[in-house]
Each structure stands twice: as structure tokens, then as C-alpha cells.
XYZ file of C-alpha atoms in Angstrom:
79
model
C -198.976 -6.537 -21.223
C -197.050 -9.397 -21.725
C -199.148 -11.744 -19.530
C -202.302 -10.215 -21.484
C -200.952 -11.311 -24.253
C -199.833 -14.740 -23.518
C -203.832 -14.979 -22.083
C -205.187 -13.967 -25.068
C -202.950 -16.411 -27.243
C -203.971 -19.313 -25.132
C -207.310 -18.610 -25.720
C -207.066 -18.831 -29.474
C -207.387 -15.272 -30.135
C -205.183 -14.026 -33.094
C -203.996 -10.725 -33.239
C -204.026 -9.275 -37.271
C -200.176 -9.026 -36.846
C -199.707 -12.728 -36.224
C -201.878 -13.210 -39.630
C -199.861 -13.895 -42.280
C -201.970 -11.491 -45.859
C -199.936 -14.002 -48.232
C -202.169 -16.838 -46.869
C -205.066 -15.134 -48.968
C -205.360 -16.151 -52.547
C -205.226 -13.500 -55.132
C -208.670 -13.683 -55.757
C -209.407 -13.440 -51.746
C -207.468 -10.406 -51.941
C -209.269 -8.759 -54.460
C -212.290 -9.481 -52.936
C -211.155 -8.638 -49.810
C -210.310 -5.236 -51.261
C -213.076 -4.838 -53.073
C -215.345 -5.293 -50.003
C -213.252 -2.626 -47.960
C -213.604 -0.171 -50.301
C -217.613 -0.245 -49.698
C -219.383 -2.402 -52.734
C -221.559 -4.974 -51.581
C -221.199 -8.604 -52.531
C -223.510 -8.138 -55.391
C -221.377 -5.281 -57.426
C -218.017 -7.033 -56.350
C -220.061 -10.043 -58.341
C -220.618 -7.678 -61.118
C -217.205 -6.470 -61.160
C -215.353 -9.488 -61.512
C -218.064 -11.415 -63.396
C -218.347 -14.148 -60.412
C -221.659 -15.041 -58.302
C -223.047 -13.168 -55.706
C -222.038 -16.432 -53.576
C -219.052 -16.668 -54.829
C -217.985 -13.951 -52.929
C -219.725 -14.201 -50.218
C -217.867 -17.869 -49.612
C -214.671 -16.020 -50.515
C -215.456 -13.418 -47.798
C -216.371 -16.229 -45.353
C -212.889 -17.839 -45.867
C -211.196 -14.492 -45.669
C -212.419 -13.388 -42.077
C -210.649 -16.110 -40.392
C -207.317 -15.609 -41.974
C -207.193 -12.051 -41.438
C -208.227 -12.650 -37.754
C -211.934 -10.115 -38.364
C -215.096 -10.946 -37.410
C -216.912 -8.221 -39.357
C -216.545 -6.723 -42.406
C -216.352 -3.210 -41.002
C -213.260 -4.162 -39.799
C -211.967 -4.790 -43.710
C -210.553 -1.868 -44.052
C -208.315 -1.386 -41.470
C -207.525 -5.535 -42.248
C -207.029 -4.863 -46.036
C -205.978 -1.519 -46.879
């Protein structure tokens, strides 16, 4: 396991432990949030009177630092 690991790291893989949540801004977070509860970009938008884009970029930054690809893994990344 410990070899696995130390593969994996070299690699550049993060694992979401090793991802630090206070590197997201507070409005990341909400977003972030937002999105793992289910609403789509366009009623997060609505919700806290941004652009549809807005969020989206805010989504694209997010991914990385939480160490996600997808945003069905959100939830498990967020909540």
C-alpha cells in the first residue's frame, strides 16, 4: 500500500485528503456546495445573482483543488 501510494504521488495524482478545502475561496465554496447539492450552473447563477459563466469558471478552478475530475464526485468532495 505504501509503495502504491508513493507511485501514485509521483505521478501527480492527489488524493482529496492531501487537498487542503481552505484553499477554496468562500465564494468557490458556495458554489462548490451549491453544485453538490444538484442545481445546475444556471440556478446556482440565479441564486447568487452571478453569470451562468461565472460559475462555471468558478467550478473549473474548483476541480483541481479538490483533486475531482467530475462533478458527480462533488458531493462526496464538498459535503
Amino acid at each position: 500500500a505504501d509503495r502504491a501510494g508513493r507511485h501514485l504521488k509521483a505521478s501527480g495524482w492527489a488524493a482529496r485528503h492531501d487537498v487542503d478545502p481552505a484553499t477554496l475561496t468562500p465564494q468557490e465554496s458556495e458554489v462548490a456546495r451549491l453544485a453538490a447539492s444538484g442545481l445546475t450552473d444556471k440556478q446556482i447563477a440565479e441564486r447568487l445573482r452571478l453569470s451562468h459563466r461565472t460559475v462555471s469558471g468558478h467550478l473549473y478552478r474548483v476541480f483541481p483543488k479538490l483533486g475531482i475530475t467530475s462533478r458527480r464526485q462533488l458531493p462526496t468532495a464538498v459535503l
